[in-house]
Short mmCIF file of C-alpha atoms and ligand atoms in Angstrom, two decimals:
data_model
loop_
_atom_site.label_atom_id
_atom_site.label_comp_id
_atom_site.label_asym_id
_atom_site.label_seq_id
_atom_site.Cartn_x
_atom_site.Cartn_y
_atom_site.Cartn_z
CA UNK X 1 -13.65 -27.34 -28.07
CA UNK X 2 -10.33 -25.70 -28.97
CA UNK X 3 -8.45 -23.91 -26.15
CA UNK X 4 -8.86 -21.36 -24.73
CA UNK X 5 -12.54 -22.28 -25.08
CA UNK X 6 -13.85 -24.60 -22.40
CA UNK X 7 -17.04 -26.70 -22.53
CA UNK X 8 -19.51 -25.06 -20.08
CA UNK X 9 -19.97 -28.29 -18.11
CA UNK X 10 -16.18 -28.67 -17.72
CA UNK X 11 -15.92 -25.05 -16.64
CA UNK X 12 -18.60 -25.69 -13.98
CA UNK X 13 -16.88 -28.88 -12.69
CA UNK X 14 -13.50 -27.25 -12.61
CA UNK X 15 -14.91 -24.16 -10.95
CA UNK X 16 -16.49 -26.22 -8.18
CA UNK X 17 -13.21 -28.00 -7.66
CA UNK X 18 -11.36 -24.72 -7.41
CA UNK X 19 -13.90 -23.26 -4.96
CA UNK X 20 -13.36 -26.36 -2.73
CA UNK X 21 -9.58 -26.01 -3.04
CA UNK X 22 -9.67 -22.32 -2.08
CA UNK X 23 -12.09 -22.85 0.81
CA UNK X 24 -9.90 -25.58 2.29
CA UNK X 25 -6.78 -23.48 1.71
CA UNK X 26 -8.16 -20.42 3.46
CA UNK X 27 -9.60 -22.45 6.33
CA UNK X 28 -6.33 -24.36 6.81
CA UNK X 29 -3.99 -21.42 6.75
CA UNK X 30 -3.71 -20.99 10.55
CA UNK X 31 -2.53 -24.62 10.96
CA UNK X 32 0.33 -24.14 8.44
CA UNK X 33 3.71 -22.51 8.90
CA UNK X 34 3.42 -18.79 8.30
CA UNK X 35 6.17 -18.98 5.65
CA UNK X 36 8.26 -21.86 4.41
CA UNK X 37 11.28 -21.25 2.17
CA UNK X 38 11.23 -23.16 -1.12
CA UNK X 39 13.85 -25.79 -1.71
CA UNK X 40 16.14 -25.52 -4.79
CA UNK X 41 14.28 -28.26 -6.64
CA UNK X 42 10.98 -26.53 -6.14
CA UNK X 43 12.33 -23.21 -7.30
CA UNK X 44 13.92 -24.74 -10.37
CA UNK X 45 10.72 -26.54 -11.32
CA UNK X 46 8.97 -23.15 -11.65
CA UNK X 47 11.86 -21.30 -13.10
CA UNK X 48 12.71 -23.75 -15.81
CA UNK X 49 9.40 -25.37 -16.82
CA UNK X 50 9.19 -25.40 -20.55
CA UNK X 51 6.04 -24.37 -22.33
CA UNK X 52 4.47 -27.42 -24.00
CA UNK X 53 3.92 -27.40 -27.75
CA UNK X 54 0.43 -28.93 -27.32
CA UNK X 55 -2.05 -27.48 -24.86
CA UNK X 56 -2.59 -29.25 -21.56
CA UNK X 57 -5.83 -30.43 -19.99
CA UNK X 58 -7.21 -28.01 -17.31
CA UNK X 59 -7.14 -30.89 -14.71
CA UNK X 60 -3.41 -31.30 -15.33
CA UNK X 61 -2.80 -27.59 -14.95
CA UNK X 62 -4.81 -27.45 -11.80
CA UNK X 63 -2.89 -30.37 -10.30
CA UNK X 64 0.38 -28.66 -11.04
CA UNK X 65 -0.90 -25.50 -9.28
CA UNK X 66 -2.00 -27.64 -6.29
CA UNK X 67 1.38 -29.37 -6.09
CA UNK X 68 3.91 -26.67 -6.99
CA UNK X 69 2.36 -23.21 -6.41
CA UNK X 70 -0.27 -23.27 -3.66
CA UNK X 71 2.05 -24.84 -1.00
CA UNK X 72 4.29 -21.78 -1.21
CA UNK X 73 2.35 -18.66 -0.38
CA UNK X 74 4.07 -15.42 0.64
CA UNK X 75 2.66 -15.85 4.16
CA UNK X 76 0.40 -12.79 4.41
CA UNK X 77 -2.76 -14.93 4.65
CA UNK X 78 -1.67 -16.17 8.10
CA UNK X 79 -2.81 -14.38 11.26
CA UNK X 80 0.77 -14.43 12.58
CA UNK X 81 2.14 -12.56 9.59
CA UNK X 82 3.29 -9.12 10.77
CA UNK X 83 5.55 -8.26 7.82
CA UNK X 84 5.69 -5.11 5.72
CA UNK X 85 2.19 -3.74 4.99
CA UNK X 86 0.56 -6.83 3.53
CA UNK X 87 -2.84 -7.91 4.64
CA UNK X 88 -4.70 -11.14 3.94
CA UNK X 89 -7.38 -11.12 1.24
CA UNK X 90 -10.91 -10.57 2.49
CA UNK X 91 -12.69 -13.78 1.43
CA UNK X 92 -15.47 -11.86 -0.38
CA UNK X 93 -12.72 -10.09 -2.29
CA UNK X 94 -11.30 -13.39 -3.40
CA UNK X 95 -14.68 -14.26 -4.90
CA UNK X 96 -14.97 -10.81 -6.41
CA UNK X 97 -11.79 -11.40 -8.40
CA UNK X 98 -13.44 -14.42 -10.01
CA UNK X 99 -16.54 -12.41 -10.90
CA UNK X 100 -14.52 -9.48 -12.20
CA UNK X 101 -12.49 -11.77 -14.46
CA UNK X 102 -15.68 -13.29 -15.83
CA UNK X 103 -16.95 -9.87 -16.87
CA UNK X 104 -13.47 -8.66 -17.84
CA UNK X 105 -14.34 -5.10 -18.79
CA UNK X 106 -11.72 -2.52 -19.63
CA UNK X 107 -12.43 0.28 -17.17
CA UNK X 108 -10.99 2.90 -19.50
CA UNK X 109 -14.49 4.31 -19.68
CA UNK X 110 -17.85 3.94 -21.35
CA UNK X 111 -21.46 3.35 -20.47
CA UNK X 112 -21.28 0.09 -18.53
CA UNK X 113 -21.67 -0.95 -14.88
CA UNK X 114 -18.02 -1.25 -13.96
CA UNK X 115 -17.51 2.48 -14.64
CA UNK X 116 -20.35 3.66 -12.47
CA UNK X 117 -19.24 1.22 -9.78
CA UNK X 118 -15.70 2.71 -9.80
CA UNK X 119 -17.16 6.23 -9.54
CA UNK X 120 -19.26 5.06 -6.67
CA UNK X 121 -16.49 3.39 -4.64
CA UNK X 122 -14.23 6.40 -5.22
CA UNK X 123 -16.94 8.50 -3.58
CA UNK X 124 -17.15 6.02 -0.69
CA UNK X 125 -13.39 6.30 -0.17
CA UNK X 126 -13.62 10.10 -0.15
CA UNK X 127 -16.45 9.93 2.35
CA UNK X 128 -14.67 7.39 4.55
CA UNK X 129 -11.60 9.58 5.01
CA UNK X 130 -13.23 13.02 4.77
CA UNK X 131 -11.91 14.05 1.38
CA UNK X 132 -14.03 16.58 -0.52
CA UNK X 133 -16.40 14.97 -3.00
CA UNK X 134 -17.48 18.11 -4.96
CA UNK X 135 -15.28 18.89 -7.99
CA UNK X 136 -12.75 16.20 -7.01
CA UNK X 137 -11.90 13.05 -8.98
CA UNK X 138 -10.23 9.79 -8.24
CA UNK X 139 -9.33 6.52 -9.77
CA UNK X 140 -8.34 3.06 -8.77
CA UNK X 141 -4.75 2.12 -9.60
CA UNK X 142 -2.28 -0.73 -8.94
CA UNK X 143 -1.20 0.54 -5.54
CA UNK X 144 0.17 3.37 -3.46
CA UNK X 145 3.21 3.93 -5.70
CA UNK X 146 1.10 4.55 -8.77
CA UNK X 147 -1.31 6.67 -6.73
CA UNK X 148 1.47 8.93 -5.56
CA UNK X 149 3.03 9.10 -9.06
CA UNK X 150 -0.33 10.35 -10.41
CA UNK X 151 -0.80 12.81 -7.57
CA UNK X 152 2.67 14.26 -8.06
CA UNK X 153 2.14 14.37 -11.84
CA UNK X 154 -0.94 16.52 -11.27
CA UNK X 155 1.10 18.66 -8.87
CA UNK X 156 3.88 19.14 -11.44
CA UNK X 157 1.28 20.13 -14.09
CA UNK X 158 -0.51 22.72 -11.90
CA UNK X 159 2.60 24.32 -10.46
CA UNK X 160 4.23 24.60 -13.88
CA UNK X 161 1.02 26.10 -15.32
CA UNK X 162 1.03 28.69 -12.49
CA UNK X 163 4.55 29.64 -13.62
CA UNK X 164 3.31 30.12 -17.14
CA UNK X 165 4.51 26.94 -18.83
CA UNK X 166 2.88 23.75 -19.97
CA UNK X 167 4.93 20.83 -18.78
CA UNK X 168 3.21 18.52 -21.34
CA UNK X 169 4.30 20.70 -24.24
CA UNK X 170 7.65 21.86 -22.92
CA UNK X 171 8.79 18.94 -20.77
CA UNK X 172 11.44 19.89 -18.31
CA UNK X 173 14.03 20.83 -20.93
CA UNK X 174 13.08 24.40 -21.62
CA UNK X 175 15.21 26.22 -19.05
CA UNK X 176 12.56 26.77 -16.41
CA UNK X 177 13.58 27.19 -12.74
CA UNK X 178 13.59 23.86 -10.92
CA UNK X 179 10.36 22.66 -9.22
CA UNK X 180 11.14 21.53 -5.72
CA UNK X 181 9.51 18.66 -3.83
CA UNK X 182 9.65 18.29 -0.04
CA UNK X 183 9.63 14.77 1.40
CA UNK X 184 10.42 13.84 5.00
CA UNK X 185 13.28 11.49 5.81
CA UNK X 186 10.68 8.91 6.69
CA UNK X 187 8.61 9.43 3.46
CA UNK X 188 8.14 6.30 1.40
CA UNK X 189 10.61 5.53 -1.38
CA UNK X 190 7.75 5.66 -3.95
CA UNK X 191 7.67 9.43 -3.53
CA UNK X 192 11.31 9.67 -4.58
CA UNK X 193 10.75 7.22 -7.42
CA UNK X 194 7.81 9.30 -8.58
CA UNK X 195 9.91 12.47 -8.52
CA UNK X 196 12.59 10.71 -10.53
CA UNK X 197 10.11 9.37 -13.10
CA UNK X 198 8.61 12.83 -13.44
CA UNK X 199 12.00 14.18 -14.38
CA UNK X 200 12.45 16.38 -11.30
CA UNK X 201 15.74 14.75 -10.46
CA UNK X 202 17.24 14.02 -7.09
CA UNK X 203 18.55 17.58 -6.83
CA UNK X 204 14.97 18.81 -6.69
CA UNK X 205 14.00 16.63 -3.78
CA UNK X 206 14.44 18.30 -0.38
CA UNK X 207 14.72 15.73 2.40
CA UNK X 208 13.11 17.23 5.47
CA UNK X 209 14.25 15.95 8.88
CA UNK X 210 11.79 14.39 11.31
CA UNK X 211 11.11 15.24 14.95
CA UNK X 212 11.50 12.86 17.90
CA UNK X 213 8.35 11.04 16.84
CA UNK X 214 9.42 10.50 13.24
CA UNK X 215 7.05 13.23 11.92
CA UNK X 216 8.07 15.81 9.33
CA UNK X 217 9.59 18.82 11.08
CA UNK X 218 7.49 21.90 10.36
CA UNK X 219 10.18 24.50 11.11
CA UNK X 220 12.66 22.59 8.87
CA UNK X 221 10.14 22.53 6.04
CA UNK X 222 9.39 26.25 6.40
CA UNK X 223 13.12 27.01 6.29
CA UNK X 224 13.68 24.83 3.23
CA UNK X 225 10.79 26.49 1.31
CA UNK X 226 12.00 29.98 2.25
CA UNK X 227 15.61 29.22 1.21
CA UNK X 228 14.53 27.71 -2.13
CA UNK X 229 12.33 30.67 -2.98
CA UNK X 230 15.12 33.09 -2.11
CA UNK X 231 17.45 31.18 -4.44
CA UNK X 232 15.03 31.45 -7.37
CA UNK X 233 13.82 27.86 -7.27
CA UNK X 234 10.06 27.07 -7.32
CA UNK X 235 8.74 25.33 -4.20
CA UNK X 236 6.17 23.02 -5.82
CA UNK X 237 4.85 20.32 -3.55
CA UNK X 238 4.95 18.85 -0.09
CA UNK X 239 4.53 15.13 -0.06
CA UNK X 240 3.49 14.26 3.49
CA UNK X 241 2.68 10.85 5.09
CA UNK X 242 -0.45 9.87 6.90
CA UNK X 243 1.21 6.78 8.36
CA UNK X 244 4.86 6.27 7.44
CA UNK X 245 5.86 2.83 6.43
CA UNK X 246 8.55 2.37 9.12
CA UNK X 247 6.75 3.51 12.24
CA UNK X 248 3.25 4.59 11.25
CA UNK X 249 3.89 8.25 12.11
CA UNK X 250 1.31 10.73 10.88
CA UNK X 251 2.89 14.01 9.79
CA UNK X 252 1.44 17.19 11.27
CA UNK X 253 -0.90 17.51 8.32
CA UNK X 254 -2.68 20.70 9.38
CA UNK X 255 0.55 22.66 9.87
CA UNK X 256 1.88 21.36 6.60
CA UNK X 257 -1.39 22.36 4.84
CA UNK X 258 -0.97 25.82 6.27
CA UNK X 259 2.56 26.13 4.79
CA UNK X 260 1.29 24.88 1.44
CA UNK X 261 -1.57 27.35 1.45
CA UNK X 262 0.67 30.23 2.42
CA UNK X 263 3.26 29.51 -0.31
CA UNK X 264 1.04 28.11 -3.11
CA UNK X 265 2.38 24.58 -2.87
CA UNK X 266 0.52 21.46 -3.85
CA UNK X 267 -0.24 19.36 -0.78
CA UNK X 268 0.09 15.61 -1.47
CA UNK X 269 -0.58 13.08 1.30
CA UNK X 270 0.60 9.51 1.13
CA UNK X 271 -2.04 7.66 3.07
CA UNK X 272 -1.28 4.30 1.38
CA UNK X 273 -0.79 2.57 4.68
CA UNK X 274 -2.35 4.80 7.29
CA UNK X 275 -5.05 6.83 5.55
CA UNK X 276 -7.84 4.76 7.01
CA UNK X 277 -6.47 5.30 10.50
CA UNK X 278 -8.64 8.44 10.51
CA UNK X 279 -11.64 6.15 11.22
CA UNK X 280 -10.39 5.31 14.69
CA UNK X 281 -11.98 8.05 16.83
CA UNK X 282 -9.01 7.86 19.16
CA UNK X 283 -6.67 8.81 16.32
CA UNK X 284 -8.91 11.05 14.17
CA UNK X 285 -7.55 14.36 15.54
CA UNK X 286 -4.08 13.45 14.20
CA UNK X 287 -5.51 13.61 10.70
CA UNK X 288 -6.83 17.17 10.83
CA UNK X 289 -5.63 18.75 7.62
CA UNK X 290 -6.07 15.64 5.51
CA UNK X 291 -9.25 17.21 4.09
CA UNK X 292 -7.10 20.04 2.75
CA UNK X 293 -4.87 17.73 0.62
CA UNK X 294 -4.72 18.46 -3.11
CA UNK X 295 -4.09 14.81 -3.66
CA UNK X 296 -4.25 11.72 -1.48
CA UNK X 297 -2.92 8.19 -2.07
CA UNK X 298 -4.80 5.38 -0.40
CA UNK X 299 -4.29 1.61 -0.61
CA UNK X 300 -7.39 -0.51 -0.02
CA UNK X 301 -5.10 -3.53 -0.65
CA UNK X 302 -3.39 -2.68 2.66
CA UNK X 303 -5.62 -2.02 5.66
CA UNK X 304 -8.92 -2.90 4.02
CA UNK X 305 -7.78 -6.38 2.94
CA UNK X 306 -8.98 -5.85 -0.65
CA UNK X 307 -7.00 -8.40 -2.70
CA UNK X 308 -3.89 -7.01 -4.37
CA UNK X 309 -3.83 -4.90 -6.54
CA UNK X 310 -6.05 -2.04 -5.37
CA UNK X 311 -4.74 1.44 -4.78
CA UNK X 312 -6.56 4.75 -5.18
CA UNK X 313 -5.63 8.33 -5.92
CA UNK X 314 -7.99 11.18 -5.02
CA UNK X 315 -7.47 14.63 -6.39
CA UNK X 316 -9.28 17.68 -5.08
CA UNK X 317 -9.45 19.43 -8.48
CA UNK X 318 -10.63 16.99 -11.04
CA UNK X 319 -10.06 19.50 -13.85
CA UNK X 320 -6.30 19.74 -13.09
CA UNK X 321 -6.04 15.90 -13.11
CA UNK X 322 -7.77 15.72 -16.51
CA UNK X 323 -5.55 18.46 -17.87
CA UNK X 324 -2.46 16.58 -16.71
CA UNK X 325 -3.39 13.36 -18.47
CA UNK X 326 -6.11 13.72 -21.12
CA UNK X 327 -5.04 12.56 -24.57
CA UNK X 328 -7.81 11.03 -26.61
CA UNK X 329 -6.90 9.61 -30.04
CA UNK X 330 -9.62 9.50 -32.72
CA UNK X 331 -10.32 5.77 -32.30
CA UNK X 332 -11.32 6.36 -28.67
CA UNK X 333 -13.37 9.53 -29.11
CA UNK X 334 -16.88 9.39 -27.76
CA UNK X 335 -19.55 11.92 -26.98
CA UNK X 336 -20.86 12.14 -23.44
CA UNK X 337 -24.22 10.41 -23.15
CA UNK X 338 -24.15 9.17 -26.80
CA UNK X 339 -23.55 5.57 -27.91
CA UNK X 340 -20.91 4.04 -25.62
CA UNK X 341 -19.82 7.47 -24.35
CA UNK X 342 -21.06 7.65 -20.73
CA UNK X 343 -19.18 9.90 -18.29
CA UNK X 344 -15.73 11.39 -19.02
CA UNK X 345 -13.38 8.37 -19.32
CA UNK X 346 -11.09 7.32 -16.47
CA UNK X 347 -8.31 6.96 -19.03
CA UNK X 348 -8.34 10.75 -19.38
CA UNK X 349 -7.35 11.06 -15.70
CA UNK X 350 -4.34 8.80 -15.51
CA UNK X 351 -1.61 7.11 -17.55
CA UNK X 352 -3.38 3.77 -18.22
CA UNK X 353 -5.75 3.05 -21.11
CA UNK X 354 -6.95 -0.52 -20.54
CA UNK X 355 -7.83 -0.69 -16.80
CA UNK X 356 -8.90 -3.68 -14.73
CA UNK X 357 -12.15 -4.09 -12.86
CA UNK X 358 -10.67 -3.29 -9.42
CA UNK X 359 -13.86 -1.56 -8.30
CA UNK X 360 -15.82 -4.82 -7.90
CA UNK X 361 -13.62 -6.23 -5.12
CA UNK X 362 -13.53 -2.93 -3.36
CA UNK X 363 -17.30 -2.53 -3.71
CA UNK X 364 -17.88 -5.98 -2.22
CA UNK X 365 -15.35 -5.69 0.60
CA UNK X 366 -16.61 -2.26 1.68
CA UNK X 367 -20.21 -3.36 1.61
CA UNK X 368 -19.36 -6.51 3.62
CA UNK X 369 -17.66 -4.36 6.26
CA UNK X 370 -19.84 -1.30 6.27
CA UNK X 371 -18.52 1.93 7.54
CA UNK X 372 -18.63 0.66 11.12
CA UNK X 373 -16.82 -2.54 10.16
CA UNK X 374 -13.96 -0.59 8.60
CA UNK X 375 -13.68 1.63 11.70
CA UNK X 376 -13.67 -1.33 14.02
CA UNK X 377 -11.10 -3.27 11.93
CA UNK X 378 -8.75 -0.26 12.09
CA UNK X 379 -9.32 0.32 15.81
CA UNK X 380 -8.82 -3.37 16.58
CA UNK X 381 -5.49 -3.44 14.84
CA UNK X 382 -4.34 -0.23 16.58
CA UNK X 383 -5.43 -1.79 19.91
CA UNK X 384 -3.42 -4.99 19.16
CA UNK X 385 -0.33 -2.96 18.28
CA UNK X 386 -0.72 -1.01 21.51
CA UNK X 387 -0.95 -4.34 23.35
CA UNK X 388 2.17 -5.59 21.52
CA UNK X 389 3.96 -2.39 22.56
CA UNK X 390 2.96 -2.96 26.19
CA UNK X 391 4.30 -6.55 26.02
CA UNK X 392 7.57 -5.23 24.61
CA UNK X 393 7.80 -2.53 27.29
CA UNK X 394 7.25 -5.18 29.97
CA UNK X 395 9.97 -7.50 28.74
CA UNK X 396 13.40 -6.89 30.26
CA UNK X 397 15.23 -7.99 27.08
CA UNK X 398 13.13 -6.07 24.58
CA UNK X 399 13.37 -2.35 23.80
CA UNK X 400 10.90 -0.23 21.83
CA UNK X 401 12.37 2.10 19.24
CA UNK X 402 9.40 4.24 18.24
CA UNK X 403 6.03 5.44 19.48
CA UNK X 404 2.99 3.47 18.36
CA UNK X 405 0.82 5.76 16.40
CA UNK X 406 -1.12 3.23 14.27
CA UNK X 407 -0.67 -0.51 13.93
CA UNK X 408 3.15 -0.75 13.67
CA UNK X 409 5.53 -1.56 16.50
CA UNK X 410 9.29 -1.15 16.13
CA UNK X 411 11.53 -2.79 18.74
CA UNK X 412 14.61 -4.89 19.21
CA UNK X 413 16.02 -7.66 21.34
CA UNK X 414 18.65 -6.41 23.78
CA UNK X 415 20.40 -9.03 25.94
CA UNK X 416 22.13 -7.53 28.95
CA UNK X 417 25.67 -8.13 27.60
CA UNK X 418 25.00 -6.11 24.38
CA UNK X 419 23.37 -3.03 25.84
CA UNK X 420 24.86 0.02 24.09
CA UNK X 421 26.68 -2.05 21.49
CA UNK X 422 24.94 -0.75 18.37
CA UNK X 423 26.82 -2.75 15.74
CA UNK X 424 26.31 -6.08 17.45
CA UNK X 425 22.68 -5.31 18.33
CA UNK X 426 22.00 -4.50 14.68
CA UNK X 427 23.62 -7.72 13.54
CA UNK X 428 21.83 -9.82 16.14
CA UNK X 429 18.42 -8.38 15.43
CA UNK X 430 18.85 -8.80 11.64
CA UNK X 431 19.63 -12.44 12.30
CA UNK X 432 16.61 -12.77 14.65
CA UNK X 433 14.41 -11.47 11.90
CA UNK X 434 15.76 -13.87 9.35
CA UNK X 435 15.52 -16.86 11.67
CA UNK X 436 11.94 -16.00 12.55
CA UNK X 437 11.04 -15.51 8.84
CA UNK X 438 12.27 -18.97 7.85
CA UNK X 439 11.11 -20.62 11.10
CA UNK X 440 7.39 -20.45 10.26
CA UNK X 441 5.99 -19.67 13.72
CA UNK X 442 5.42 -15.99 13.01
CA UNK X 443 6.67 -13.42 10.52
CA UNK X 444 8.00 -9.89 10.91
CA UNK X 445 10.28 -7.64 8.95
CA UNK X 446 12.74 -4.88 9.83
CA UNK X 447 13.62 -1.29 9.28
CA UNK X 448 16.36 1.13 10.35
CA UNK X 449 15.58 3.96 12.72
CA UNK X 450 18.29 6.54 13.39
CA UNK X 451 20.94 3.98 12.43
CA UNK X 452 19.50 1.22 14.63
CA UNK X 453 18.10 -1.93 13.04
CA UNK X 454 14.55 -2.47 14.34
CA UNK X 455 12.28 -5.47 14.25
CA UNK X 456 9.05 -4.15 12.80
CA UNK X 457 5.63 -5.76 13.33
CA UNK X 458 2.60 -4.39 11.48
CA UNK X 459 -0.83 -5.73 12.53
CA UNK X 460 -3.11 -5.93 9.53
CA UNK X 461 -4.78 -9.32 9.64
CA UNK X 462 -8.45 -9.37 10.52
CA UNK X 463 -8.03 -12.69 12.47
CA UNK X 464 -4.95 -11.79 14.55
CA UNK X 465 -5.56 -12.14 18.29
CA UNK X 466 -3.76 -11.25 21.52
CA UNK X 467 -2.54 -14.85 21.59
CA UNK X 468 -0.83 -14.25 18.22
CA UNK X 469 0.81 -11.15 19.57
CA UNK X 470 2.04 -13.17 22.61
CA UNK X 471 3.38 -15.83 20.27
CA UNK X 472 5.33 -13.17 18.34
CA UNK X 473 6.87 -11.79 21.48
CA UNK X 474 7.72 -15.28 22.63
CA UNK X 475 9.37 -16.26 19.35
CA UNK X 476 11.47 -13.06 19.27
CA UNK X 477 12.71 -13.63 22.84
CA UNK X 478 13.47 -17.31 22.41
CA UNK X 479 15.14 -16.79 19.05
CA UNK X 480 17.06 -13.81 20.41
CA UNK X 481 18.26 -15.78 23.46
CA UNK X 482 19.27 -18.74 21.27
CA UNK X 483 21.24 -16.55 18.82
CA UNK X 484 22.83 -14.41 21.47
CA UNK X 485 23.85 -17.57 23.39
CA UNK X 486 25.28 -19.09 20.27
CA UNK X 487 27.41 -16.07 19.70
CA UNK X 488 28.51 -15.95 23.32
CA UNK X 489 29.62 -19.60 23.28
C1 LIG G 1 3.38 4.64 3.39
C2 LIG G 1 3.43 3.86 2.12
N1 LIG G 1 3.38 4.57 0.94
C3 LIG G 1 3.46 3.94 -0.23
C4 LIG G 1 3.60 2.55 -0.28
C5 LIG G 1 3.66 1.96 -1.67
O1 LIG G 1 2.41 1.31 -1.96
P1 LIG G 1 2.39 0.12 -3.00
O2 LIG G 1 3.28 -0.95 -2.47
O3 LIG G 1 0.98 -0.30 -2.94
O4 LIG G 1 2.79 0.61 -4.29
C6 LIG G 1 3.62 1.84 0.84
C7 LIG G 1 3.82 0.37 0.81
O5 LIG G 1 4.02 -0.28 1.80
C8 LIG G 1 3.56 2.52 2.10
O6 LIG G 1 3.57 1.81 3.23
#
C-alpha cells in the first residue's frame, strides 16, 4: 500500500506495540527524573533532521520516536512536577486522543455524534461550576487564552452594540469613545493579549491594584470605572480571576459582579486554573458571584487532567456570542434539521472553522471521575497545598509569600545571613529554582510577588502524595543551603 495508507494488519501490530510502549512509559514515570535537560547533540538531531525523499517504514519512525523523543518529556507526567499549571494526562484521556484521531471529525458542526457530545460536555461543565445552562452557549477551544479571547470579543461586541455601533462593521476606527477593560495586577497575561488582539490597545486596559491577599481591589475598581465614565470613556468589561496564576487568589466575584451590574459592564471570569476549585465545599463560598459571569474561561487541560489541548469558554447569552462571530459562506450553509444541518454550528460561535474532537477526551475523563471524583481530586490537591504551606511555615529557613487559597504555594528560601536582603534573596531563589529544575528530583517554577522572587509550587497531579511534598521541601532546603554556602565561601 502507498503511504499514508497502512495495511490493516500492520496498523494493528503497530498499534499494539504503541499501546505497550505507552503503558510502560506511564507506569515508569515515577522512577525517572522529573525533568532532564537535553544535550546539544540530542537537540541538534531534532532541529536539523532532514526530511527524506522516500517515505520511511512505520517501524523505523517508531524507533526514532522511542530513541529521540520519548526520553525527553516536559516533566508534567511526574508526581513531583509542581511547575506552572500543567497536569499529567488522565490515562483514559490518552486513549481518547487515539479514538478521536481515528474518527477525525471536524467539529465545525453538523449532524454527527461529536457535535452532540460537545454540546453535552459543555452542559456538564456548566453544571459542575454552577454556570447557567438556559440560553447560554459554550465551546471547547485550545486553552484558557483562546477562551478569554472569545469571551472578551463577545464583551466588545455587546458593549459596542449598546453604544449604537457594530464593531464588526465599523471596527475600532470610526471615532467611537474608547472601550475600557479592567484587569487586576495579578490577572493573567492572556487577558492583556486578548485586549491587544481585539484592538483595544494598552491605553484601554486599566490595571487595578490588588489587596493584601492578591485579590482585585473593589474600591480601586469602583474609582477607576467612575473616573473613566466621567472622562467620557466607556467602561466595558471587568476581567476577573477565579484563581490567579501566581498565587491562586480568587477575586471577590460577587462584589465585582455587583459593580458590573450597576454600571452595565460585561463580567468576564478567568477560571482557567481555578474555576473547578468551586467544587471543594470548603472553598465554594469564595466563588459566590461566578454564576453571574457573562463569560467564563475554564481549562479542563489544567485541573481535570484532560490531555492538552482542552479549554472551554462559556457565555451566558448565546445569542450575543453568535452575533459576535457568525459568518457563514454559501459553501457551508445548511438548514437546521435538514441533510447534514443539525444544530446551529459551533463555527458560528467562535473564530475557528475546522475544529478538533476535543469533546471525546473530556467526555471520557469526566465520566471516569464522576462529579464526586472531580470534587475529591480538587479537594485533595488543595489539602496537599495546605500541607506544603504548613511544612514551609514550620521550616526556619523557608518563608511563605502568599496565602494558600487553592493548590498553589509561593515561598522562598531565606538563610539567616540574607534576611532582609531582597536583591540577594531574589538571585538565590532564582538559582535554587533553576538547579532544582535541571536536577530531576522535583520541579517547581517561580513568580514575582511585590518585587520578591518566589518559588511557586502548584499541586495538580492525581498521584502526588505527602511524601512528594516532603521531597520538594527537602530539595529546596538542601539546594538552598548548598547554593547559599557556595556563595558564602
Ligand atoms: C489563570 C490563568 N488564565 C489563563 C491561562 C492561560 O491558559 P492557556 O495556557 O490554556 O492558554 C493560564 C495558564 O496557566 C492561567 O493560569
